[in-house]
């Protein structure tokens, strides 16, 4: 059963003015589609052909770079589309906010740490909010299409929020102004979706 490119749950222009429709269309229909196709091609006829994406990522050091890059790209973009949406922004509440206060020094400090992780990731990669194995929140960043589910990750855990800082994610609208794109991202975060991932990871 090959992996499928998921449909976006909202229109390409639903995140405007923060993320423009043309960027969303190319990002989903071209970039994410390519990662999905390349992942399927890389695992076709191998022992990983019917494995879950989580299982593949957890063993990626044994499988090879095409699967690391494209399996990561497939998973990371699935998550990225899910944790954004129209009517996004604001702040979470309840247990996830308590965890941000306990483990990350509070809401403002968390935003500062996450922004710094996204800004200082050199070249292409991602900034993350993850739930670690000991059920703590942590902010991390990874190069390229790596993520914290991979056996090669420096800090391991379940991603619940991710920001794509590849230039393809922002260049049409923001050119070289990555910090402006990072600021805008806070307006499109779907905290309901992030909270659902937090609750699932804490079980
Ligand atoms: Mn991307």
PDB file of C-alpha atoms and ligand atoms in Angstrom:
ATOM      1  CA  UNK A   1       0.000   0.000   0.000  1.00  0.00           C
ATOM      2  CA  UNK A   2       1.760   3.109  -1.220  1.00  0.00           C
ATOM      3  CA  UNK A   3       1.725   6.328   0.771  1.00  0.00           C
ATOM      4  CA  UNK A   4      -0.791   8.903  -0.452  1.00  0.00           C
ATOM      5  CA  UNK A   5      -0.428  12.670  -0.685  1.00  0.00           C
ATOM      6  CA  UNK A   6      -3.134  13.901   1.714  1.00  0.00           C
ATOM      7  CA  UNK A   7      -5.543  16.549   0.473  1.00  0.00           C
ATOM      8  CA  UNK A   8      -5.303  19.903   2.227  1.00  0.00           C
ATOM      9  CA  UNK A   9      -8.203  20.427   4.657  1.00  0.00           C
ATOM     10  CA  UNK A  10      -8.486  24.075   3.559  1.00  0.00           C
ATOM     11  CA  UNK A  11      -8.114  26.143   0.394  1.00  0.00           C
ATOM     12  CA  UNK A  12      -4.708  27.272  -0.887  1.00  0.00           C
ATOM     13  CA  UNK A  13      -5.621  30.872  -0.056  1.00  0.00           C
ATOM     14  CA  UNK A  14      -7.001  30.096   3.418  1.00  0.00           C
ATOM     15  CA  UNK A  15      -3.800  31.156   5.184  1.00  0.00           C
ATOM     16  CA  UNK A  16      -3.453  34.505   3.429  1.00  0.00           C
ATOM     17  CA  UNK A  17      -2.041  37.049   4.029  1.00  0.00           C
ATOM     18  CA  UNK A  18       0.391  35.098   6.214  1.00  0.00           C
ATOM     19  CA  UNK A  19       1.142  32.352   3.703  1.00  0.00           C
ATOM     20  CA  UNK A  20       0.163  33.094   0.112  1.00  0.00           C
ATOM     21  CA  UNK A  21      -1.932  30.803  -2.088  1.00  0.00           C
ATOM     22  CA  UNK A  22       0.730  30.296  -4.771  1.00  0.00           C
ATOM     23  CA  UNK A  23       3.282  29.157  -2.190  1.00  0.00           C
ATOM     24  CA  UNK A  24       0.747  26.756  -0.668  1.00  0.00           C
ATOM     25  CA  UNK A  25      -0.153  25.324  -4.075  1.00  0.00           C
ATOM     26  CA  UNK A  26       3.431  24.710  -5.165  1.00  0.00           C
ATOM     27  CA  UNK A  27       4.438  23.491  -1.718  1.00  0.00           C
ATOM     28  CA  UNK A  28       1.642  20.915  -1.512  1.00  0.00           C
ATOM     29  CA  UNK A  29       1.115  19.910  -5.139  1.00  0.00           C
ATOM     30  CA  UNK A  30       4.770  19.883  -6.193  1.00  0.00           C
ATOM     31  CA  UNK A  31       7.129  19.586  -3.213  1.00  0.00           C
ATOM     32  CA  UNK A  32       5.034  17.358  -0.959  1.00  0.00           C
ATOM     33  CA  UNK A  33       3.875  15.296  -3.935  1.00  0.00           C
ATOM     34  CA  UNK A  34       7.493  14.733  -4.956  1.00  0.00           C
ATOM     35  CA  UNK A  35       8.522  13.591  -1.464  1.00  0.00           C
ATOM     36  CA  UNK A  36       5.572  11.184  -1.439  1.00  0.00           C
ATOM     37  CA  UNK A  37       6.341   9.729  -4.878  1.00  0.00           C
ATOM     38  CA  UNK A  38      10.051   9.474  -4.168  1.00  0.00           C
ATOM     39  CA  UNK A  39       9.389   7.723  -0.850  1.00  0.00           C
ATOM     40  CA  UNK A  40       7.127   5.201  -2.567  1.00  0.00           C
ATOM     41  CA  UNK A  41       9.718   4.583  -5.276  1.00  0.00           C
ATOM     42  CA  UNK A  42      12.491   4.168  -2.695  1.00  0.00           C
ATOM     43  CA  UNK A  43      10.656   1.517  -0.657  1.00  0.00           C
ATOM     44  CA  UNK A  44       8.961  -0.326  -3.544  1.00  0.00           C
ATOM     45  CA  UNK A  45       9.993  -3.973  -3.522  1.00  0.00           C
ATOM     46  CA  UNK A  46      11.850  -3.664  -0.209  1.00  0.00           C
ATOM     47  CA  UNK A  47      10.990  -5.036   3.235  1.00  0.00           C
ATOM     48  CA  UNK A  48       9.733  -1.539   4.155  1.00  0.00           C
ATOM     49  CA  UNK A  49       7.065  -1.424   1.461  1.00  0.00           C
ATOM     50  CA  UNK A  50       4.186  -2.116   3.890  1.00  0.00           C
ATOM     51  CA  UNK A  51       5.661  -0.530   7.022  1.00  0.00           C
ATOM     52  CA  UNK A  52       4.153   2.485   8.772  1.00  0.00           C
ATOM     53  CA  UNK A  53       5.878   5.812   8.227  1.00  0.00           C
ATOM     54  CA  UNK A  54       6.701   5.932  11.961  1.00  0.00           C
ATOM     55  CA  UNK A  55       8.395   2.521  11.743  1.00  0.00           C
ATOM     56  CA  UNK A  56      10.335   3.590   8.662  1.00  0.00           C
ATOM     57  CA  UNK A  57      11.548   6.810  10.320  1.00  0.00           C
ATOM     58  CA  UNK A  58      12.590   4.936  13.475  1.00  0.00           C
ATOM     59  CA  UNK A  59      14.872   2.727  11.353  1.00  0.00           C
ATOM     60  CA  UNK A  60      15.994   5.243   8.790  1.00  0.00           C
ATOM     61  CA  UNK A  61      19.734   4.850   9.431  1.00  0.00           C
ATOM     62  CA  UNK A  62      19.465   1.270   8.129  1.00  0.00           C
ATOM     63  CA  UNK A  63      17.372   2.162   5.093  1.00  0.00           C
ATOM     64  CA  UNK A  64      19.338   4.927   3.419  1.00  0.00           C
ATOM     65  CA  UNK A  65      19.351   8.575   2.414  1.00  0.00           C
ATOM     66  CA  UNK A  66      16.547   8.548  -0.202  1.00  0.00           C
ATOM     67  CA  UNK A  67      14.135   7.259   2.446  1.00  0.00           C
ATOM     68  CA  UNK A  68      15.535   9.581   5.129  1.00  0.00           C
ATOM     69  CA  UNK A  69      15.006  12.616   2.875  1.00  0.00           C
ATOM     70  CA  UNK A  70      11.705  11.661   1.282  1.00  0.00           C
ATOM     71  CA  UNK A  71      10.173   9.774   4.209  1.00  0.00           C
ATOM     72  CA  UNK A  72      10.971  12.789   6.365  1.00  0.00           C
ATOM     73  CA  UNK A  73       9.529  15.094   3.714  1.00  0.00           C
ATOM     74  CA  UNK A  74       6.355  13.026   3.501  1.00  0.00           C
ATOM     75  CA  UNK A  75       5.799  12.931   7.275  1.00  0.00           C
ATOM     76  CA  UNK A  76       6.888  16.513   8.020  1.00  0.00           C
ATOM     77  CA  UNK A  77       4.570  18.097   5.474  1.00  0.00           C
ATOM     78  CA  UNK A  78       1.614  15.943   6.592  1.00  0.00           C
ATOM     79  CA  UNK A  79       2.108  17.386  10.055  1.00  0.00           C
ATOM     80  CA  UNK A  80       2.716  20.927   8.789  1.00  0.00           C
ATOM     81  CA  UNK A  81      -0.621  21.116   6.926  1.00  0.00           C
ATOM     82  CA  UNK A  82      -2.453  19.666   9.931  1.00  0.00           C
ATOM     83  CA  UNK A  83      -1.139  22.116  12.485  1.00  0.00           C
ATOM     84  CA  UNK A  84      -2.072  25.178  10.420  1.00  0.00           C
ATOM     85  CA  UNK A  85      -5.470  26.455   9.393  1.00  0.00           C
ATOM     86  CA  UNK A  86      -7.735  29.417   8.825  1.00  0.00           C
ATOM     87  CA  UNK A  87      -8.803  31.134  12.066  1.00  0.00           C
ATOM     88  CA  UNK A  88      -5.497  30.049  13.580  1.00  0.00           C
ATOM     89  CA  UNK A  89      -3.260  31.874  15.993  1.00  0.00           C
ATOM     90  CA  UNK A  90      -3.878  32.810  19.597  1.00  0.00           C
ATOM     91  CA  UNK A  91      -2.554  30.612  22.351  1.00  0.00           C
ATOM     92  CA  UNK A  92      -3.327  27.157  23.706  1.00  0.00           C
ATOM     93  CA  UNK A  93      -4.829  26.514  27.131  1.00  0.00           C
ATOM     94  CA  UNK A  94      -5.163  23.670  29.605  1.00  0.00           C
ATOM     95  CA  UNK A  95      -2.572  20.916  30.003  1.00  0.00           C
ATOM     96  CA  UNK A  96      -0.453  21.912  27.015  1.00  0.00           C
ATOM     97  CA  UNK A  97      -0.119  25.472  28.313  1.00  0.00           C
ATOM     98  CA  UNK A  98       0.792  24.129  31.750  1.00  0.00           C
ATOM     99  CA  UNK A  99       3.469  21.957  30.137  1.00  0.00           C
ATOM    100  CA  UNK A 100       4.816  24.967  28.215  1.00  0.00           C
ATOM    101  CA  UNK A 101       5.019  26.844  31.521  1.00  0.00           C
ATOM    102  CA  UNK A 102       6.655  23.940  33.367  1.00  0.00           C
ATOM    103  CA  UNK A 103       9.142  22.777  30.722  1.00  0.00           C
ATOM    104  CA  UNK A 104       9.753  25.777  28.493  1.00  0.00           C
ATOM    105  CA  UNK A 105       9.731  28.746  30.857  1.00  0.00           C
ATOM    106  CA  UNK A 106       6.300  30.079  29.915  1.00  0.00           C
ATOM    107  CA  UNK A 107       4.439  31.158  26.789  1.00  0.00           C
ATOM    108  CA  UNK A 108       6.585  34.163  25.861  1.00  0.00           C
ATOM    109  CA  UNK A 109       9.828  32.297  26.510  1.00  0.00           C
ATOM    110  CA  UNK A 110       8.586  29.359  24.423  1.00  0.00           C
ATOM    111  CA  UNK A 111       7.836  31.635  21.477  1.00  0.00           C
ATOM    112  CA  UNK A 112      11.273  33.219  21.791  1.00  0.00           C
ATOM    113  CA  UNK A 113      12.999  29.811  21.897  1.00  0.00           C
ATOM    114  CA  UNK A 114      10.989  28.451  18.969  1.00  0.00           C
ATOM    115  CA  UNK A 115      11.628  31.592  16.890  1.00  0.00           C
ATOM    116  CA  UNK A 116      15.340  31.337  17.620  1.00  0.00           C
ATOM    117  CA  UNK A 117      15.389  27.654  16.602  1.00  0.00           C
ATOM    118  CA  UNK A 118      13.653  28.511  13.323  1.00  0.00           C
ATOM    119  CA  UNK A 119      15.763  31.595  12.623  1.00  0.00           C
ATOM    120  CA  UNK A 120      19.145  30.052  13.359  1.00  0.00           C
ATOM    121  CA  UNK A 121      18.613  26.747  11.514  1.00  0.00           C
ATOM    122  CA  UNK A 122      21.272  27.249   8.833  1.00  0.00           C
ATOM    123  CA  UNK A 123      20.113  26.416   5.316  1.00  0.00           C
ATOM    124  CA  UNK A 124      17.085  24.160   5.029  1.00  0.00           C
ATOM    125  CA  UNK A 125      15.274  22.434   7.867  1.00  0.00           C
ATOM    126  CA  UNK A 126      12.571  22.573  10.488  1.00  0.00           C
ATOM    127  CA  UNK A 127      11.871  23.952  13.958  1.00  0.00           C
ATOM    128  CA  UNK A 128       9.859  21.688  16.253  1.00  0.00           C
ATOM    129  CA  UNK A 129       7.896  21.431  19.452  1.00  0.00           C
ATOM    130  CA  UNK A 130       8.125  17.809  20.556  1.00  0.00           C
ATOM    131  CA  UNK A 131       7.058  15.557  23.421  1.00  0.00           C
ATOM    132  CA  UNK A 132      10.138  13.650  24.576  1.00  0.00           C
ATOM    133  CA  UNK A 133      10.211  10.045  25.809  1.00  0.00           C
ATOM    134  CA  UNK A 134       9.926  11.255  29.422  1.00  0.00           C
ATOM    135  CA  UNK A 135       6.778  13.253  28.523  1.00  0.00           C
ATOM    136  CA  UNK A 136       8.359  16.681  28.553  1.00  0.00           C
ATOM    137  CA  UNK A 137       8.024  19.385  25.947  1.00  0.00           C
ATOM    138  CA  UNK A 138      11.174  20.431  24.098  1.00  0.00           C
ATOM    139  CA  UNK A 139      11.977  22.839  21.266  1.00  0.00           C
ATOM    140  CA  UNK A 140      14.412  21.449  18.702  1.00  0.00           C
ATOM    141  CA  UNK A 141      15.453  21.945  15.119  1.00  0.00           C
ATOM    142  CA  UNK A 142      16.612  19.527  12.466  1.00  0.00           C
ATOM    143  CA  UNK A 143      18.387  19.934   9.099  1.00  0.00           C
ATOM    144  CA  UNK A 144      16.878  19.050   5.735  1.00  0.00           C
ATOM    145  CA  UNK A 145      13.861  16.724   6.165  1.00  0.00           C
ATOM    146  CA  UNK A 146      15.064  15.068   9.362  1.00  0.00           C
ATOM    147  CA  UNK A 147      12.770  14.903  12.394  1.00  0.00           C
ATOM    148  CA  UNK A 148      12.753  13.735  15.993  1.00  0.00           C
ATOM    149  CA  UNK A 149      11.168  10.349  15.154  1.00  0.00           C
ATOM    150  CA  UNK A 150      14.307   9.298  13.278  1.00  0.00           C
ATOM    151  CA  UNK A 151      16.873   7.040  14.936  1.00  0.00           C
ATOM    152  CA  UNK A 152      19.562   9.511  13.854  1.00  0.00           C
ATOM    153  CA  UNK A 153      17.926  12.475  15.652  1.00  0.00           C
ATOM    154  CA  UNK A 154      19.991  14.197  18.345  1.00  0.00           C
ATOM    155  CA  UNK A 155      16.853  14.844  20.403  1.00  0.00           C
ATOM    156  CA  UNK A 156      14.126  12.230  20.017  1.00  0.00           C
ATOM    157  CA  UNK A 157      10.409  12.565  20.603  1.00  0.00           C
ATOM    158  CA  UNK A 158       7.014  12.989  18.994  1.00  0.00           C
ATOM    159  CA  UNK A 159       6.613  16.190  16.955  1.00  0.00           C
ATOM    160  CA  UNK A 160       3.416  18.099  17.771  1.00  0.00           C
ATOM    161  CA  UNK A 161       4.219  21.405  16.027  1.00  0.00           C
ATOM    162  CA  UNK A 162       6.639  22.004  13.162  1.00  0.00           C
ATOM    163  CA  UNK A 163       7.707  24.937  11.036  1.00  0.00           C
ATOM    164  CA  UNK A 164       9.220  24.399   7.600  1.00  0.00           C
ATOM    165  CA  UNK A 165      12.040  26.908   7.088  1.00  0.00           C
ATOM    166  CA  UNK A 166      13.121  25.713   3.655  1.00  0.00           C
ATOM    167  CA  UNK A 167      13.140  28.684   1.262  1.00  0.00           C
ATOM    168  CA  UNK A 168      10.429  26.949  -0.815  1.00  0.00           C
ATOM    169  CA  UNK A 169       8.092  27.543   2.157  1.00  0.00           C
ATOM    170  CA  UNK A 170       8.347  31.332   2.051  1.00  0.00           C
ATOM    171  CA  UNK A 171      10.502  32.730  -0.749  1.00  0.00           C
ATOM    172  CA  UNK A 172       7.737  33.880  -3.139  1.00  0.00           C
ATOM    173  CA  UNK A 173       6.161  36.127  -0.511  1.00  0.00           C
ATOM    174  CA  UNK A 174       9.002  36.878   1.881  1.00  0.00           C
ATOM    175  CA  UNK A 175      12.149  36.454  -0.276  1.00  0.00           C
ATOM    176  CA  UNK A 176      15.100  36.360   2.158  1.00  0.00           C
ATOM    177  CA  UNK A 177      13.057  37.633   5.128  1.00  0.00           C
ATOM    178  CA  UNK A 178      12.763  34.371   7.045  1.00  0.00           C
ATOM    179  CA  UNK A 179      12.091  36.170  10.382  1.00  0.00           C
ATOM    180  CA  UNK A 180       8.979  37.831   8.885  1.00  0.00           C
ATOM    181  CA  UNK A 181       7.675  34.429   7.764  1.00  0.00           C
ATOM    182  CA  UNK A 182       8.346  32.987  11.220  1.00  0.00           C
ATOM    183  CA  UNK A 183       6.413  35.851  12.868  1.00  0.00           C
ATOM    184  CA  UNK A 184       3.508  35.315  10.461  1.00  0.00           C
ATOM    185  CA  UNK A 185       3.397  31.579  11.230  1.00  0.00           C
ATOM    186  CA  UNK A 186       2.047  32.261  14.735  1.00  0.00           C
ATOM    187  CA  UNK A 187      -1.135  33.645  13.118  1.00  0.00           C
ATOM    188  CA  UNK A 188      -1.955  30.386  11.339  1.00  0.00           C
ATOM    189  CA  UNK A 189      -1.200  27.772  14.002  1.00  0.00           C
ATOM    190  CA  UNK A 190      -4.199  25.526  14.679  1.00  0.00           C
ATOM    191  CA  UNK A 191      -3.743  25.026  18.428  1.00  0.00           C
ATOM    192  CA  UNK A 192      -6.659  22.607  18.550  1.00  0.00           C
ATOM    193  CA  UNK A 193      -4.732  20.276  16.233  1.00  0.00           C
ATOM    194  CA  UNK A 194      -1.500  20.763  18.188  1.00  0.00           C
ATOM    195  CA  UNK A 195      -3.312  20.079  21.463  1.00  0.00           C
ATOM    196  CA  UNK A 196      -4.770  16.839  20.048  1.00  0.00           C
ATOM    197  CA  UNK A 197      -1.238  15.716  19.105  1.00  0.00           C
ATOM    198  CA  UNK A 198       0.017  16.723  22.561  1.00  0.00           C
ATOM    199  CA  UNK A 199      -2.725  14.717  24.282  1.00  0.00           C
ATOM    200  CA  UNK A 200      -2.028  11.650  22.115  1.00  0.00           C
ATOM    201  CA  UNK A 201       1.729  11.856  22.766  1.00  0.00           C
ATOM    202  CA  UNK A 202       1.231  12.207  26.542  1.00  0.00           C
ATOM    203  CA  UNK A 203      -0.762   8.958  26.783  1.00  0.00           C
TER     204      UNK A 203
HETATM  205 MN1  LIG B   1       8.557  22.138   2.544  1.00  0.00          MN
END
